[in-house]
XYZ file of C-alpha atoms in Angstrom:
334
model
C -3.983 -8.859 20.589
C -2.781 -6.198 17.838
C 0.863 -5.679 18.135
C 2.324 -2.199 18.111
C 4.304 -0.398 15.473
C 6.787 1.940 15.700
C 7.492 4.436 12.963
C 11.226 5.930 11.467
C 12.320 8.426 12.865
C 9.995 6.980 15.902
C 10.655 3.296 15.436
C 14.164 3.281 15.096
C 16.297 6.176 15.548
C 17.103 7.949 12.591
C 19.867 7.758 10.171
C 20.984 11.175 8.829
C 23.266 9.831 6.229
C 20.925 11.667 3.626
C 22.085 14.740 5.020
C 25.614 14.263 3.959
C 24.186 13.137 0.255
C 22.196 16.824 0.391
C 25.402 18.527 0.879
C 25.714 18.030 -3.024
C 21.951 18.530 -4.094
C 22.569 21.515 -5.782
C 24.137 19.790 -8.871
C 21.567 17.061 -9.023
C 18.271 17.247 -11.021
C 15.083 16.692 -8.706
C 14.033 13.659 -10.762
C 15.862 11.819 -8.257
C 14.414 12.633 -5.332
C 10.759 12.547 -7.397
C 11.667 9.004 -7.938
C 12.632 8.010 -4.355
C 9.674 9.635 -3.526
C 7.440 7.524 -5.970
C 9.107 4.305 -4.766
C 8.108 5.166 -1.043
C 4.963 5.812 -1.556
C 4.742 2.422 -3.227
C 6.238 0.530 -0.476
C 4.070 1.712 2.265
C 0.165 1.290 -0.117
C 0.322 -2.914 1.177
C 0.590 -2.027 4.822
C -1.775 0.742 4.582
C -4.543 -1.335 3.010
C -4.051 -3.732 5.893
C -4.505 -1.493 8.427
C -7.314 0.480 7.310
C -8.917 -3.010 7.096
C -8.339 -3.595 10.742
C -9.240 -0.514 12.306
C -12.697 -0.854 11.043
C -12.512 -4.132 12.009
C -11.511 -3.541 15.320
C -13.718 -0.034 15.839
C -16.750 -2.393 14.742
C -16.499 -5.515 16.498
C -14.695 -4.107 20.196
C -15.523 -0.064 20.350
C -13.901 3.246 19.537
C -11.700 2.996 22.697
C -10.563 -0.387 23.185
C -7.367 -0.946 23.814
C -6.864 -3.198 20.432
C -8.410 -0.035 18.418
C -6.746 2.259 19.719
C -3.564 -0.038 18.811
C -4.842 -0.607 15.238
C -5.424 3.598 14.212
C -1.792 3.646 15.928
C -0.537 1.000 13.492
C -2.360 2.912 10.586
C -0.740 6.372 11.321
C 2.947 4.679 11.258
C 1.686 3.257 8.021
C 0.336 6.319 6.762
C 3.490 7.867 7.714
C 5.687 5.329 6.137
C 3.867 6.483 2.480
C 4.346 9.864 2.843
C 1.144 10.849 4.068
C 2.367 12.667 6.798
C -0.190 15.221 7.324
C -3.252 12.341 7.866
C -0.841 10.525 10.188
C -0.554 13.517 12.559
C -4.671 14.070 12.408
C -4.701 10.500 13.662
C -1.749 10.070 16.409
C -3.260 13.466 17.629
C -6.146 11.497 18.008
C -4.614 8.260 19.486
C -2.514 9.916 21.975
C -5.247 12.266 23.673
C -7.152 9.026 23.840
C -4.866 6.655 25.091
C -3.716 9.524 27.437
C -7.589 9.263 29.002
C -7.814 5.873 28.957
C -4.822 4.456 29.801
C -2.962 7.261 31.639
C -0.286 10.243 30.408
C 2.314 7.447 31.609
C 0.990 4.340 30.368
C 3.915 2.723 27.537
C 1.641 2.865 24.929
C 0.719 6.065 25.911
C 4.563 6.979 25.097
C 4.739 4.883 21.664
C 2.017 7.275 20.672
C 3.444 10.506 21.770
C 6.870 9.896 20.475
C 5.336 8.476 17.115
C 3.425 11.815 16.947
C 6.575 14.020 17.817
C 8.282 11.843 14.700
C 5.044 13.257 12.248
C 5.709 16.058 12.975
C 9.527 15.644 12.706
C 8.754 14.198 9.454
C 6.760 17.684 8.832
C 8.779 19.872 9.823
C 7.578 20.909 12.788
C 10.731 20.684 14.682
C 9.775 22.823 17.353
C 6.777 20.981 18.062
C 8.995 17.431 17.727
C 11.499 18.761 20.403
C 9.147 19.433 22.921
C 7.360 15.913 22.744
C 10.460 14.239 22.508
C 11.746 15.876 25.530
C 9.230 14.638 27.354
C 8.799 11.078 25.996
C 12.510 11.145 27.439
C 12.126 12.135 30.777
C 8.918 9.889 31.041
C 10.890 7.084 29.867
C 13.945 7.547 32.040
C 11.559 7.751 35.008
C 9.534 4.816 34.300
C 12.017 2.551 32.217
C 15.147 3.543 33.437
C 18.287 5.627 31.487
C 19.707 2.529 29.737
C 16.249 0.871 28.402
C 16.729 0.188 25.164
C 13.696 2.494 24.198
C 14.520 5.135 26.427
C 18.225 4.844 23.954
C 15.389 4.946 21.287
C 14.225 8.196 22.773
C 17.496 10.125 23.337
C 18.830 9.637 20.167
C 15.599 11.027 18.692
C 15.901 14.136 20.377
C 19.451 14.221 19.653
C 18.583 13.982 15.833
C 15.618 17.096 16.380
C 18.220 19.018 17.904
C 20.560 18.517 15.452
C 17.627 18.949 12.537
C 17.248 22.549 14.718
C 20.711 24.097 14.756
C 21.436 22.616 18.234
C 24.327 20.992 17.385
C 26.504 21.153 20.396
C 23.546 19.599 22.199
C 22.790 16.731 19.686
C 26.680 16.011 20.168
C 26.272 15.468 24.123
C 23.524 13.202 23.578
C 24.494 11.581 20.558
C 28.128 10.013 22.176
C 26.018 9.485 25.687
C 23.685 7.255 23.158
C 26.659 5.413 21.339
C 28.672 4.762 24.245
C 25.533 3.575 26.252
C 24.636 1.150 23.489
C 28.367 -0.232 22.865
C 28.454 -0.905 26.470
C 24.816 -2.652 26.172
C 24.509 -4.065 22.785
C 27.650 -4.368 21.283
C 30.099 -1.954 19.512
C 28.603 -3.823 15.978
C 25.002 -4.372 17.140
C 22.963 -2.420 14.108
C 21.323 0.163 16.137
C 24.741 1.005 17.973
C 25.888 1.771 13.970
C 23.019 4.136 13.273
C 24.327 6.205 16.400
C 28.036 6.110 15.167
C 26.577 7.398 11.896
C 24.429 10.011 13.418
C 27.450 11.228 15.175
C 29.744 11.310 12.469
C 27.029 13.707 10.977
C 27.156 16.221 13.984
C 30.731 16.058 14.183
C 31.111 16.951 10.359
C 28.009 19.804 10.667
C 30.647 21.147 13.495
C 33.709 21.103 11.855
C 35.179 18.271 13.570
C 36.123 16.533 10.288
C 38.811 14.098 11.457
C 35.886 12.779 13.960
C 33.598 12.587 11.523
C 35.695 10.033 9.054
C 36.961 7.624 11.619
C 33.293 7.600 12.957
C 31.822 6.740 8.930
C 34.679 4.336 8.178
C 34.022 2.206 11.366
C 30.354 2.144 10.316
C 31.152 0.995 6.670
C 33.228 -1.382 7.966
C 30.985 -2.708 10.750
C 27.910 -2.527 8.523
C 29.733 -4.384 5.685
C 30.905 -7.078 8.024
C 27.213 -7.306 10.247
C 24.685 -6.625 7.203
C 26.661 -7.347 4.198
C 28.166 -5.471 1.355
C 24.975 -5.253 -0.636
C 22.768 -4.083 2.272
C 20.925 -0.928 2.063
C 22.203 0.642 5.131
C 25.723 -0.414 4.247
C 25.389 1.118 0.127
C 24.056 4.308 1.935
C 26.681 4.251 4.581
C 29.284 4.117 1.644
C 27.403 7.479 -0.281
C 27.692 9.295 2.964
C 31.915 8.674 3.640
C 31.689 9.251 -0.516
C 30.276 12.956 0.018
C 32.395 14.178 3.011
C 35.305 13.026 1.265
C 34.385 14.628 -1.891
C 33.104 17.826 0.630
C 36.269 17.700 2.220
C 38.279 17.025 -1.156
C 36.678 20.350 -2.289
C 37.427 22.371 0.282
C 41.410 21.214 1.182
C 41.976 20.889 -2.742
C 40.026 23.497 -4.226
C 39.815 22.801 -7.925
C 41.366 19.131 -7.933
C 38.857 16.940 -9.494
C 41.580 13.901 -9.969
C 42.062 14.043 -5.859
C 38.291 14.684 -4.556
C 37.013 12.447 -6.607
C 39.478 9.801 -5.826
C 38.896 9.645 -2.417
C 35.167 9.622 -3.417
C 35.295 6.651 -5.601
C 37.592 4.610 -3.135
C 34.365 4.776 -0.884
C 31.531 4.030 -3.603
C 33.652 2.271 -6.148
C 32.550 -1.038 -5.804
C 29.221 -0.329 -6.890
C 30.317 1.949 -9.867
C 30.719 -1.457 -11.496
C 27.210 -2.840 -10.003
C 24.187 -4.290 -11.568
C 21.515 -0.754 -11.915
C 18.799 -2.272 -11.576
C 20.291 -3.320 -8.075
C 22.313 -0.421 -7.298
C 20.489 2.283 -8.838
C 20.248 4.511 -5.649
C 23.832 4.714 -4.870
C 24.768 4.558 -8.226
C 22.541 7.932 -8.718
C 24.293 9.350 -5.690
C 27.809 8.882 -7.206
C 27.421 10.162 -10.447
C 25.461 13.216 -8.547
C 29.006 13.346 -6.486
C 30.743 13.232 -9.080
C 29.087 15.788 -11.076
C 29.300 18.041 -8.197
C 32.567 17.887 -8.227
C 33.373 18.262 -12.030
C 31.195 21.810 -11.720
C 33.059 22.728 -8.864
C 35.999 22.194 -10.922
C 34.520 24.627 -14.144
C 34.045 21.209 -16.129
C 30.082 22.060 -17.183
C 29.945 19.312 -19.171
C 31.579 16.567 -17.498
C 29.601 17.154 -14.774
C 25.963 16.570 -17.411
C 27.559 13.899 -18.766
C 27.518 12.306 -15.045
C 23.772 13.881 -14.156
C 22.760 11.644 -17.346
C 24.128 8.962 -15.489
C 22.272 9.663 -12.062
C 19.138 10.460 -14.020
C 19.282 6.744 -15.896
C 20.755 4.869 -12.639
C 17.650 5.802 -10.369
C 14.995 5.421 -13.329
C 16.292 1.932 -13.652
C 15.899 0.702 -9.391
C 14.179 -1.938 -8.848
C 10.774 -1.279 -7.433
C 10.786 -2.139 -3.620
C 9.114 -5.000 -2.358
C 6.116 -3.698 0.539
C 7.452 -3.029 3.941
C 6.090 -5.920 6.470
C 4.638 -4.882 9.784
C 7.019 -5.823 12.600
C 5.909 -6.590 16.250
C 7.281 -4.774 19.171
C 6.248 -2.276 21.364
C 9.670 0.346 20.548
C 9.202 3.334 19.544
């Protein structure tokens, strides 16, 4: 039996911590996100490999529409989406899901994994429109058949949270965002990992609304809780530090207009502890605070300052470690 794989923003709901590192893109050079985009594509060639080894397997030895195939080209889309191959991955979910909804039924589970994994291409696309309207109905399909506090169905609305958010809709991403967080506090635990991704995702809406205060009570409890769950040196806990770094400096910039000492301060009291930090281990967040803090040094009128620390962020990400290939997980979530 071929186990199912989810894929991000599908798999897991999506963190939109990058969003808040964005905010600042404007003073960063693009080699950056070139080399984040290299290093992806590297971590998702092993898994691809694999499953374009299976899927002919699997077509060959048990049929085009056997339940285990259809499994397997499932698998491969996620991985294809997982490199960056985004447009191939939607070809091929289009595929699986008109298939699986003929075979197995428009309400079959893995007739959902499919649909919401295609409605996360196409996320990944930007198609958002086209994202919203899956993902609405993966979540009325799941609340019907799974029930509102299924931990996929939590899967589900905080998907379609994020899409509305990604659209403009942020007074509607809010409502579902704290139903999502509350739900999963009450279920798995106000530290369980997945109930920090939708305190993070929150924070997020509540800063794209204005609600600042919100927002920074929300990203220091994640720190915190991510720190103390995953450890300090844990990629969602690094990230979760860059993203209270650039509201503060955000926030810094707009309540102290021209105070580089006091923006950046605040800035460095989040990210700090990796200023210090090996680059070839911290070369992501160390790129992200130097691109902070060159954004705000320009913001300040202090040109070159701020090149002196985009020579930093250029040299911190060229010296990352490469990743290590993502592993296929089991599952059947999203």
């Amino acid at each position: 039996m071929v186990a199912e794989v989810g894929s991000a923003p599908g798999g897991t709901e999506v963190d939109s911590h990058q969003w808040l590192l964005r905010s600042n893109q404007d003073t960063r050079s693009a080699a950056c996100h070139s080399a984040r985009t290299f290093e992806r594509a590297r971590s998702g060639l092993q898994p691809v490999l694999h499953w374009q080894h299976l899927t002919a397997d699997t077509e060959r030895l048990l049929g085009d529409d056997h339940p285990d195939t259809l499994t397997s080209r499932n698998n491969l889309a996620t991985s294809y989406q997982q490199a960056g191959r985004t447009p191939e991955a939607i070809v091929l979910l289009e595929r699986v899901t008109a298939d699986r909804e003929r075979i197995l039924g428009p309400d079959h589970p893995d007739t959902l994994v499919s649909r919401g994994n295609l409605a996360s291409s196409y996320w990944q696309a930007g198609r958002i429109a086209k994202a919203i309207v899956l993902q609405e109905r993966v979540l009325t399909d799941r609340e019907s058949i799974l029930g509102h506090n299924h931990p996929d169905t939590l899967v589900s609305r905080g998907n379609l949270a994020s899409s509305y958010w990604q659209a403009g809709r942020t007074a509607e991403a809010i409502v579902l965002q704290e139903r999502v967080l509350t739900d999963r506090e009450s279920i798995l635990g106000h530290n369980h990992p997945d109930t920090l991704t939708s305190r993070a995702n929150l924070a997020v809406s509540y800063w794209q609304a204005g609600r600042t205060d919100g927002a920074l009570d929300l990203l220091r409890s994640v720190v915190e809780g991510r720190a103390r769950v995953l450890g300090s040196v844990h990629p969602d806990t690094v990230m979760s530090r860059a993203g209270l770094a650039a509201v503060l400096t955000l926030r810094g910039r707009a309540v102290m207009p021209g105070d580089t000492v006091g923006a950046w301060r605040d800035a460095a009291g989040a990210v700090g502890p990796y200023l210090s930090g090996d680059p070839a281990t911290y070369g992501p967040v160390l790129a992200e605070a130097y691109g902070l803090a060159a954004a705000v040094l320009d913001a300040d009128g202090q040109p070159e300052a701020a090149a002196d620390f985009r020579s930093r962020a250029l040299q911190a990400a060229g010296t990352a470690l490469p990743p290590q290939p993502d592993h296929d997980t089991g599952g059947r979530s999203l």
